[in-house]
Amino acid sequence: MRHKVFVGVLFFLTLLMWNCENPFTPDIPESTYTNLPPETHISMIYHPDTILTAGDYWINDGDTIWVEENDSLILGLDTTVSVKEVFWWGDDPDGEVIGYYYQWSFMPEPEFTQEESDTFYLPLRSKFDIYSFKVWAVDNDSLEDSTPAVVSFPVYNSPPVLEWKLNSLPPVATTPNVVHQSFTHHSFFWDVYDLDGLETITAVYWALDDTSKWQRIDGNQRSIFLEDLEPGNHRIFFQAEDIAGAKSNVISFPDPDDDKIPNTWKVIEPVGDYLIVNDYASDQLNYTHQNFYKEIFDNIIGSDQYSIWEIGDNVNNAHNSIPYSTQDIEYNLSYFKNVFWFTFRGENSINQSALALTRFVADGGVLFMNNAMKGGTLADTTWSFTSIDTMYFFSKTGRVLPGTNIDAFWGDPVLDSTLALSLGSTLADRLWAIEPGKNAVIRYRFEDAGPNGQSYNGAPGIMTETRINEGICYYMTIPLYYCNGNENVDKLFKHVFELE
């Protein structure tokens, strides 16, 4: 009986507990959680120009732009250039940022990116404008920041700056009151800078003599080559322009306000088929060597049948130093069929001219290179306009006496006798002997000194002949000026230039 009562009580208590709330397990309220949007932040690097604050105004082509207190402009900042580097980042309290939308005031639609910085080139349409940039983050639930980060700022279009390319213009040694000469062509090189980026340079204008007649070339061009120039004095002008129409300073050559370049540029017309190149700058003080060669050319060619090109150095005739451009050198040679180029003592311009010389010979020209270099200035055996195997000092004392014979090797006994040379005066310099390379033959040697030679040993080679295509290069290592002891240097020129 007791057992039945216990079971009944237990059943009753179970039913009671089933229908009663458990005080130890209260009901959990319904969830009120919502996804929080990300927040976006922005920073930028700017290059100041002119401070603009509230109440100020900017006049642009007659339009007045006021800066208001509630303007989104960053008040107090300067006007800036059109190249903008902008940084941004986002925070998401309950997730992660997966990317960003950004939009400039001039963009019709925003763009998506996962980057957090970029450099922008703002489109310049006027001298002054105000741009705004906004960016907003997106989280991993595709929720966007409803309050984008915004920055606004004024942009002033910086005008281009134009200057001559370094060392591209002929210099002056002391005074600018000198005359730079060229044949009827000339190259000019310049550099242009713009804080807004080189992409904004749309045009470069140039004018020859008359600045009312500007001519346009592409803004990315940094040089110009002028041909068929009229003989006489000239002045050339250049100016750059950017996409907003801002113009650079004007540069010119000559420039009366620049005392580091010649005040005069004179174009001379090439004359005849023959060219004398005086690459011995010290001779251009009194022209002793040049006048010697001029007299010969006057007699065998005619005084009005050849041209002269004088190449200076940084001391003598600096305003006519070797042109900056190889193209100018090539053109100087291209007017002629026969070139006599002489050097002596000191630096010369052969290394700078080597490519042009090779092309001249390869195109069928006749080059007589009288490159009398002193010890310490070594020829380049890789020059391709001639073929040199070996070079060495041939003089023991640096002095070779008058009357020393120079034997000819032209392959004909009569010609060898007719063109045999001798020193007419003491050769008082340590100079080089050469032995021909595989594509050259010897044409002159000093006479064999024998076992008791006092000035030199053996029979040093001093002139070779190299053929390239239909052209010929004669390369001589002692100054021909000293080799007229037999008074027949004129005959050598006649033979070399085929005037016989």
Short mmCIF file of C-alpha atoms in Angstrom, two decimals, residues 33-439:
data_model
loop_
_atom_site.label_atom_id
_atom_site.label_comp_id
_atom_site.label_asym_id
_atom_site.label_seq_id
_atom_site.Cartn_x
_atom_site.Cartn_y
_atom_site.Cartn_z
CA TYR A 33 21.73 41.78 -32.84
CA THR A 34 22.30 43.76 -36.10
CA ASN A 35 25.44 43.85 -38.32
CA LEU A 36 27.39 47.08 -37.77
CA PRO A 37 28.75 48.90 -40.82
CA PRO A 38 32.45 49.64 -41.22
CA GLU A 39 33.92 53.09 -40.76
CA THR A 40 36.32 54.71 -43.22
CA HIS A 41 39.25 57.07 -42.69
CA ILE A 42 41.36 59.05 -45.13
CA SER A 43 44.66 60.90 -45.28
CA MET A 44 46.65 62.52 -48.07
CA ILE A 45 49.97 64.05 -49.00
CA TYR A 46 49.83 67.50 -50.52
CA HIS A 47 52.33 69.94 -51.98
CA PRO A 48 51.43 73.50 -50.89
CA ASP A 49 51.43 76.61 -53.04
CA THR A 50 49.16 79.41 -51.74
CA ILE A 51 47.20 79.43 -48.45
CA LEU A 52 43.42 79.72 -48.82
CA THR A 53 41.16 80.25 -45.77
CA ALA A 54 37.49 80.97 -45.10
CA GLY A 55 36.45 84.32 -46.47
CA ASP A 56 39.19 84.29 -49.11
CA TYR A 57 38.44 84.13 -52.80
CA TRP A 58 40.26 83.06 -55.95
CA ILE A 59 39.75 84.82 -59.26
CA ASN A 60 40.14 82.52 -62.25
CA ASP A 61 39.59 83.98 -65.72
CA GLY A 62 37.00 86.42 -64.39
CA ASP A 63 35.16 83.87 -62.21
CA THR A 64 35.33 84.39 -58.44
CA ILE A 65 35.40 81.29 -56.23
CA TRP A 66 34.61 82.02 -52.57
CA VAL A 67 35.73 79.82 -49.71
CA GLU A 68 32.85 79.43 -47.22
CA GLU A 69 32.97 78.41 -43.55
CA ASN A 70 30.97 75.24 -44.21
CA ASP A 71 32.84 74.30 -47.36
CA SER A 72 34.21 70.76 -47.38
CA LEU A 73 37.53 72.33 -48.39
CA ILE A 74 40.36 71.66 -45.98
CA LEU A 75 40.60 75.23 -44.75
CA GLY A 76 44.07 76.53 -44.08
CA LEU A 77 45.74 74.17 -46.52
CA ASP A 78 47.56 75.61 -49.48
CA THR A 79 46.55 75.12 -53.07
CA THR A 80 48.13 71.92 -54.33
CA VAL A 81 49.38 70.29 -57.48
CA SER A 82 47.25 67.95 -59.58
CA VAL A 83 49.15 64.78 -58.71
CA LYS A 84 47.53 63.37 -55.59
CA GLU A 85 48.68 60.52 -53.38
CA VAL A 86 45.76 59.50 -51.15
CA PHE A 87 45.65 56.90 -48.33
CA TRP A 88 42.57 55.35 -46.70
CA TRP A 89 41.65 52.53 -44.36
CA GLY A 90 38.57 51.02 -42.73
CA ASP A 91 37.53 49.54 -39.37
CA ASP A 92 34.71 47.02 -38.88
CA PRO A 93 33.72 46.32 -35.23
CA ASP A 94 32.02 42.99 -36.00
CA GLY A 95 33.71 41.71 -39.12
CA GLU A 96 36.36 42.59 -41.60
CA VAL A 97 36.74 45.12 -44.40
CA ILE A 98 36.95 43.45 -47.80
CA GLY A 99 37.34 46.52 -50.00
CA TYR A 100 36.46 50.12 -50.75
CA TYR A 101 34.53 52.27 -53.16
CA TYR A 102 36.03 55.63 -54.09
CA GLN A 103 34.84 58.47 -56.26
CA TRP A 104 36.31 61.80 -57.36
CA SER A 105 34.01 64.72 -57.97
CA PHE A 106 34.67 64.46 -61.69
CA MET A 107 33.89 60.71 -61.86
CA PRO A 108 30.34 59.69 -62.91
CA GLU A 109 30.49 56.37 -61.03
CA PRO A 110 32.48 55.05 -58.06
CA GLU A 111 35.16 52.41 -58.50
CA PHE A 112 35.85 49.40 -56.28
CA THR A 113 39.33 48.56 -55.03
CA GLN A 114 41.00 46.42 -52.41
CA GLU A 115 43.98 48.76 -52.24
CA GLU A 116 44.37 51.31 -49.47
CA SER A 117 46.29 53.98 -51.37
CA ASP A 118 46.78 55.27 -54.88
CA THR A 119 48.27 58.14 -56.86
CA PHE A 120 45.82 60.07 -58.99
CA TYR A 121 46.39 62.49 -61.85
CA LEU A 122 43.57 64.97 -61.74
CA PRO A 123 42.27 66.30 -65.05
CA LEU A 124 43.33 69.92 -65.39
CA ARG A 125 40.76 72.02 -67.18
CA SER A 126 41.53 75.46 -65.81
CA LYS A 127 44.15 77.42 -63.92
CA PHE A 128 42.37 76.73 -60.60
CA ASP A 129 39.75 74.22 -59.47
CA ILE A 130 38.42 72.50 -56.35
CA TYR A 131 38.27 68.70 -56.24
CA SER A 132 36.71 66.35 -53.69
CA PHE A 133 37.42 62.69 -53.04
CA LYS A 134 35.28 60.30 -51.04
CA VAL A 135 35.87 56.69 -50.08
CA TRP A 136 33.77 54.19 -48.14
CA ALA A 137 34.56 50.71 -46.86
CA VAL A 138 32.63 47.47 -47.51
CA ASP A 139 32.60 44.61 -44.97
CA ASN A 140 32.36 40.86 -45.42
CA ASP A 141 28.56 41.05 -45.18
CA SER A 142 28.52 43.53 -48.11
CA LEU A 143 27.51 46.32 -45.75
CA GLU A 144 28.84 49.73 -46.85
CA ASP A 145 29.86 52.68 -44.73
CA SER A 146 26.96 55.12 -45.04
CA THR A 147 29.16 58.08 -44.08
CA PRO A 148 32.08 58.06 -46.54
CA ALA A 149 35.34 59.75 -45.66
CA VAL A 150 35.59 62.91 -47.75
CA VAL A 151 38.42 65.31 -48.48
CA SER A 152 38.25 68.43 -50.65
CA PHE A 153 41.07 70.71 -51.67
CA PRO A 154 41.99 73.43 -54.17
CA VAL A 155 44.28 72.58 -57.07
CA TYR A 156 46.40 75.19 -58.79
CA ASN A 157 47.81 74.22 -62.16
CA SER A 158 51.57 74.69 -61.98
CA PRO A 159 53.01 75.94 -65.29
CA PRO A 160 55.76 73.89 -66.94
CA VAL A 161 59.42 74.82 -66.56
CA LEU A 162 61.65 74.56 -69.63
CA GLU A 163 65.45 74.50 -69.69
CA TRP A 164 68.25 73.45 -72.00
CA LYS A 165 69.55 69.92 -71.60
CA LEU A 166 72.77 69.99 -69.63
CA ASN A 167 75.87 70.54 -71.81
CA SER A 168 73.85 70.45 -75.03
CA LEU A 169 74.65 74.06 -75.97
CA PRO A 170 78.12 75.28 -76.95
CA PRO A 171 79.86 76.89 -73.96
CA VAL A 172 82.12 79.92 -73.82
CA ALA A 173 85.57 80.03 -72.27
CA THR A 174 85.62 83.64 -71.07
CA THR A 175 83.27 86.05 -72.83
CA PRO A 176 79.91 85.43 -74.53
CA ASN A 177 80.82 87.91 -77.27
CA VAL A 178 81.82 85.16 -79.67
CA VAL A 179 80.28 83.52 -82.74
CA HIS A 180 79.10 79.91 -82.77
CA GLN A 181 79.11 78.53 -86.30
CA SER A 182 77.25 75.62 -87.85
CA PHE A 183 76.53 74.35 -91.30
CA THR A 184 72.93 74.50 -92.50
CA HIS A 185 71.58 72.20 -89.79
CA HIS A 186 71.48 72.17 -85.99
CA SER A 187 70.12 70.01 -83.17
CA PHE A 188 68.63 71.38 -79.96
CA PHE A 189 67.82 69.48 -76.77
CA TRP A 190 65.79 70.51 -73.75
CA ASP A 191 64.24 69.23 -70.52
CA VAL A 192 60.79 70.14 -69.26
CA TYR A 193 59.47 69.82 -65.71
CA ASP A 194 55.97 70.13 -64.26
CA LEU A 195 54.84 69.56 -60.67
CA ASP A 196 51.58 68.25 -62.09
CA GLY A 197 53.45 65.50 -63.96
CA LEU A 198 55.04 65.22 -67.37
CA GLU A 199 51.80 63.66 -68.62
CA THR A 200 50.23 67.12 -68.52
CA ILE A 201 52.68 68.56 -71.07
CA THR A 202 50.74 68.61 -74.34
CA ALA A 203 52.94 70.67 -76.66
CA VAL A 204 56.29 72.31 -77.20
CA TYR A 205 56.44 75.33 -79.49
CA TRP A 206 59.49 76.61 -81.34
CA ALA A 207 60.16 79.64 -83.48
CA LEU A 208 63.16 80.57 -85.58
CA ASP A 209 63.95 84.29 -85.41
CA ASP A 210 60.27 85.37 -85.42
CA THR A 211 58.21 84.67 -82.27
CA SER A 212 55.00 85.55 -84.09
CA LYS A 213 55.37 82.29 -86.04
CA TRP A 214 55.42 79.51 -83.46
CA GLN A 215 55.41 75.90 -84.67
CA ARG A 216 54.02 73.03 -82.58
CA ILE A 217 55.59 69.64 -81.79
CA ASP A 218 54.45 66.90 -79.39
CA GLY A 219 54.78 67.57 -75.69
CA ASN A 220 56.83 64.42 -75.13
CA GLN A 221 59.49 65.50 -77.64
CA ARG A 222 62.81 66.57 -76.11
CA SER A 223 64.85 67.48 -79.17
CA ILE A 224 64.58 68.86 -82.67
CA PHE A 225 66.84 68.63 -85.70
CA LEU A 226 66.64 71.53 -88.12
CA GLU A 227 67.80 71.23 -91.73
CA ASP A 228 68.13 73.56 -94.69
CA LEU A 229 68.78 76.61 -92.54
CA GLU A 230 69.43 79.84 -94.39
CA PRO A 231 73.01 81.15 -94.11
CA GLY A 232 73.34 84.05 -91.69
CA ASN A 233 72.68 84.80 -88.03
CA HIS A 234 69.75 83.14 -86.28
CA ARG A 235 68.04 82.84 -82.92
CA ILE A 236 65.72 80.00 -81.91
CA PHE A 237 63.02 80.05 -79.20
CA PHE A 238 61.19 77.28 -77.31
CA GLN A 239 58.17 77.22 -74.97
CA ALA A 240 56.13 74.37 -73.44
CA GLU A 241 52.39 74.23 -72.77
CA ASP A 242 50.32 71.96 -70.50
CA ILE A 243 46.83 70.52 -70.80
CA ALA A 244 45.24 73.50 -69.05
CA GLY A 245 46.92 75.98 -71.39
CA ALA A 246 49.57 77.18 -68.95
CA LYS A 247 52.79 78.13 -70.74
CA SER A 248 56.34 77.76 -69.54
CA ASN A 249 59.14 80.25 -69.60
CA VAL A 250 60.72 80.93 -73.00
CA ILE A 251 64.28 79.75 -73.63
CA SER A 252 66.36 80.83 -76.59
CA PHE A 253 69.70 80.36 -78.28
CA PRO A 254 71.49 82.66 -78.36
CA ASP A 255 70.27 84.37 -75.21
CA PRO A 256 71.59 87.89 -74.54
CA ASP A 257 70.88 87.40 -70.83
CA ASP A 258 72.96 84.23 -70.55
CA ASP A 259 76.70 84.90 -70.39
CA LYS A 260 77.55 81.18 -70.43
CA ILE A 261 76.67 80.66 -74.10
CA PRO A 262 77.68 82.53 -77.27
CA ASN A 263 75.82 85.72 -78.12
CA THR A 264 75.78 84.90 -81.84
CA TRP A 265 74.84 81.83 -83.87
CA LYS A 266 75.89 81.98 -87.50
CA VAL A 267 74.92 79.45 -90.16
CA ILE A 268 77.43 78.99 -92.98
CA GLU A 269 76.81 77.13 -96.21
CA PRO A 270 79.01 74.13 -97.04
CA VAL A 271 81.28 74.76 -100.04
CA GLY A 272 82.68 72.14 -102.40
CA ASP A 273 83.31 68.43 -101.97
CA TYR A 274 86.33 68.83 -99.67
CA LEU A 275 86.48 69.56 -95.96
CA ILE A 276 89.40 70.48 -93.70
CA VAL A 277 88.68 69.67 -90.05
CA ASN A 278 90.91 71.56 -87.61
CA ASP A 279 90.69 69.47 -84.44
CA TYR A 280 93.83 71.07 -82.99
CA ALA A 281 92.32 73.72 -80.75
CA SER A 282 95.62 75.38 -79.83
CA ASP A 283 96.27 76.03 -83.52
CA GLN A 284 93.15 78.17 -83.59
CA LEU A 285 95.06 80.96 -81.84
CA ASN A 286 97.37 81.67 -84.82
CA TYR A 287 96.30 79.04 -87.41
CA THR A 288 99.85 77.99 -88.30
CA HIS A 289 98.90 74.43 -89.25
CA GLN A 290 95.55 75.35 -90.77
CA ASN A 291 97.09 78.00 -93.00
CA PHE A 292 99.67 75.47 -94.22
CA TYR A 293 96.91 73.11 -95.33
CA LYS A 294 94.78 75.92 -96.72
CA GLU A 295 97.62 77.00 -98.99
CA ILE A 296 97.91 73.46 -100.35
CA PHE A 297 94.15 73.16 -100.90
CA ASP A 298 94.06 76.56 -102.59
CA ASN A 299 96.65 75.31 -105.07
CA ILE A 300 95.33 71.82 -105.78
CA ILE A 301 91.56 72.38 -105.43
CA GLY A 302 90.87 76.10 -105.52
CA SER A 303 90.21 78.61 -102.76
CA ASP A 304 86.45 78.48 -103.27
CA GLN A 305 86.12 74.70 -103.58
CA TYR A 306 86.44 73.50 -99.98
CA SER A 307 85.14 74.21 -96.48
CA ILE A 308 86.76 74.38 -93.04
CA TRP A 309 85.32 73.10 -89.77
CA GLU A 310 87.12 74.26 -86.63
CA ILE A 311 86.59 72.21 -83.46
CA GLY A 312 87.53 73.95 -80.23
CA ASP A 313 88.10 72.69 -76.70
CA ASN A 314 87.15 74.08 -73.30
CA VAL A 315 89.88 76.74 -73.50
CA ASN A 316 90.34 77.67 -77.15
CA ASN A 317 87.33 78.31 -79.36
CA ALA A 318 85.05 76.61 -76.81
CA HIS A 319 81.97 78.05 -78.52
CA ASN A 320 82.75 75.79 -81.49
CA SER A 321 83.50 72.61 -79.55
CA ILE A 322 82.35 69.25 -80.89
CA PRO A 323 78.54 69.13 -81.24
CA TYR A 324 76.51 67.46 -78.51
CA SER A 325 74.67 65.30 -81.04
CA THR A 326 76.26 62.59 -83.19
CA GLN A 327 73.69 63.45 -85.85
CA ASP A 328 75.17 66.93 -86.16
CA ILE A 329 78.65 65.44 -86.60
CA GLU A 330 77.38 63.02 -89.25
CA TYR A 331 75.69 65.82 -91.14
CA ASN A 332 78.82 67.98 -90.98
CA LEU A 333 80.66 65.21 -92.82
CA SER A 334 77.84 64.19 -95.15
CA TYR A 335 78.03 67.37 -97.24
CA PHE A 336 81.46 66.28 -98.52
CA LYS A 337 83.14 63.44 -100.37
CA ASN A 338 86.68 64.00 -99.06
CA VAL A 339 87.69 64.96 -95.52
CA PHE A 340 91.10 65.85 -94.13
CA TRP A 341 90.98 65.81 -90.31
CA PHE A 342 94.06 66.87 -88.34
CA THR A 343 94.90 66.90 -84.63
CA PHE A 344 98.02 67.51 -82.61
CA ARG A 345 98.89 67.90 -78.92
CA GLY A 346 96.18 67.82 -76.33
CA GLU A 347 92.69 66.42 -76.40
CA ASN A 348 90.77 65.92 -79.61
CA SER A 349 87.25 64.96 -80.63
CA ILE A 350 87.83 61.67 -82.42
CA ASN A 351 86.24 59.46 -79.76
CA GLN A 352 83.03 61.51 -79.86
CA SER A 353 83.11 61.40 -83.66
CA ALA A 354 84.11 57.76 -84.21
CA LEU A 355 80.64 56.51 -85.17
CA ALA A 356 80.07 59.40 -87.56
CA LEU A 357 83.51 58.83 -89.12
CA THR A 358 82.78 55.14 -89.65
CA ARG A 359 79.49 55.92 -91.36
CA PHE A 360 81.15 58.54 -93.54
CA VAL A 361 83.74 56.05 -94.79
CA ALA A 362 81.23 53.21 -95.12
CA ASP A 363 79.07 55.47 -97.28
CA GLY A 364 81.93 55.87 -99.76
CA GLY A 365 83.78 58.87 -98.35
CA VAL A 366 87.56 59.34 -98.35
CA LEU A 367 88.90 60.20 -94.90
CA PHE A 368 92.49 61.31 -94.34
CA MET A 369 92.87 61.20 -90.55
CA ASN A 370 96.08 62.90 -89.39
CA ASN A 371 95.78 62.04 -85.71
CA ALA A 372 99.11 63.05 -84.18
CA MET A 373 98.53 62.26 -80.52
CA LYS A 374 101.17 62.79 -77.88
CA GLY A 375 102.11 60.13 -75.38
CA GLY A 376 99.44 59.68 -72.73
CA THR A 377 96.60 60.00 -75.24
CA LEU A 378 96.07 56.58 -76.72
CA ALA A 379 94.07 55.82 -79.84
CA ASP A 380 91.20 53.39 -79.50
CA THR A 381 92.10 50.20 -81.34
CA THR A 382 88.38 49.38 -81.52
CA TRP A 383 87.68 52.35 -83.78
CA SER A 384 85.88 50.91 -86.77
CA PHE A 385 86.77 53.63 -89.28
CA THR A 386 90.35 52.34 -89.28
CA SER A 387 92.09 49.05 -88.49
CA ILE A 388 94.90 49.20 -85.92
CA ASP A 389 96.65 46.15 -84.53
CA THR A 390 99.37 47.70 -82.36
CA MET A 391 100.43 51.12 -81.09
CA TYR A 392 103.70 51.98 -79.35
CA PHE A 393 106.03 54.90 -78.67
CA PHE A 394 108.66 54.99 -81.38
CA SER A 395 110.86 57.85 -80.13
CA LYS A 396 113.49 57.31 -77.46
CA THR A 397 114.11 60.99 -76.79
CA GLY A 398 110.95 62.63 -78.09
CA ARG A 399 112.96 64.27 -80.87
CA VAL A 400 113.20 63.18 -84.51
CA LEU A 401 115.53 65.39 -86.51
CA PRO A 402 114.99 67.22 -89.83
CA GLY A 403 115.96 65.24 -92.91
CA THR A 404 114.71 61.94 -91.50
CA ASN A 405 113.21 60.03 -94.40
CA ILE A 406 109.70 58.58 -94.43
CA ASP A 407 109.47 55.67 -96.85
CA ALA A 408 106.34 55.14 -98.94
CA PHE A 409 104.67 51.76 -99.61
CA TRP A 410 102.04 52.32 -102.28
CA GLY A 411 102.79 49.19 -104.27
CA ASP A 412 104.35 51.05 -107.21
CA PRO A 413 108.07 51.97 -107.38
CA VAL A 414 107.45 55.23 -109.21
CA LEU A 415 104.70 56.24 -106.82
CA ASP A 416 106.79 55.21 -103.82
CA SER A 417 109.58 57.48 -105.03
CA THR A 418 107.28 60.39 -105.86
CA LEU A 419 105.43 60.25 -102.54
CA ALA A 420 108.40 59.55 -100.26
CA LEU A 421 108.37 62.17 -97.48
CA SER A 422 110.94 63.61 -95.10
CA LEU A 423 110.84 65.76 -91.97
CA GLY A 424 111.30 69.44 -92.75
CA SER A 425 111.77 70.41 -89.10
CA THR A 426 112.39 68.72 -85.76
CA LEU A 427 109.55 66.58 -84.51
CA ALA A 428 109.85 67.34 -80.81
CA ASP A 429 107.07 65.17 -79.39
CA ARG A 430 106.77 61.59 -78.23
CA LEU A 431 104.28 60.20 -80.72
CA TRP A 432 102.87 56.81 -81.61
CA ALA A 433 103.81 54.25 -84.22
CA ILE A 434 101.16 51.87 -85.52
CA GLU A 435 100.98 48.47 -87.12
CA PRO A 436 97.99 47.77 -89.35
CA GLY A 437 95.15 45.47 -88.42
CA LYS A 438 93.91 42.64 -90.61
CA ASN A 439 91.83 44.98 -92.78
#
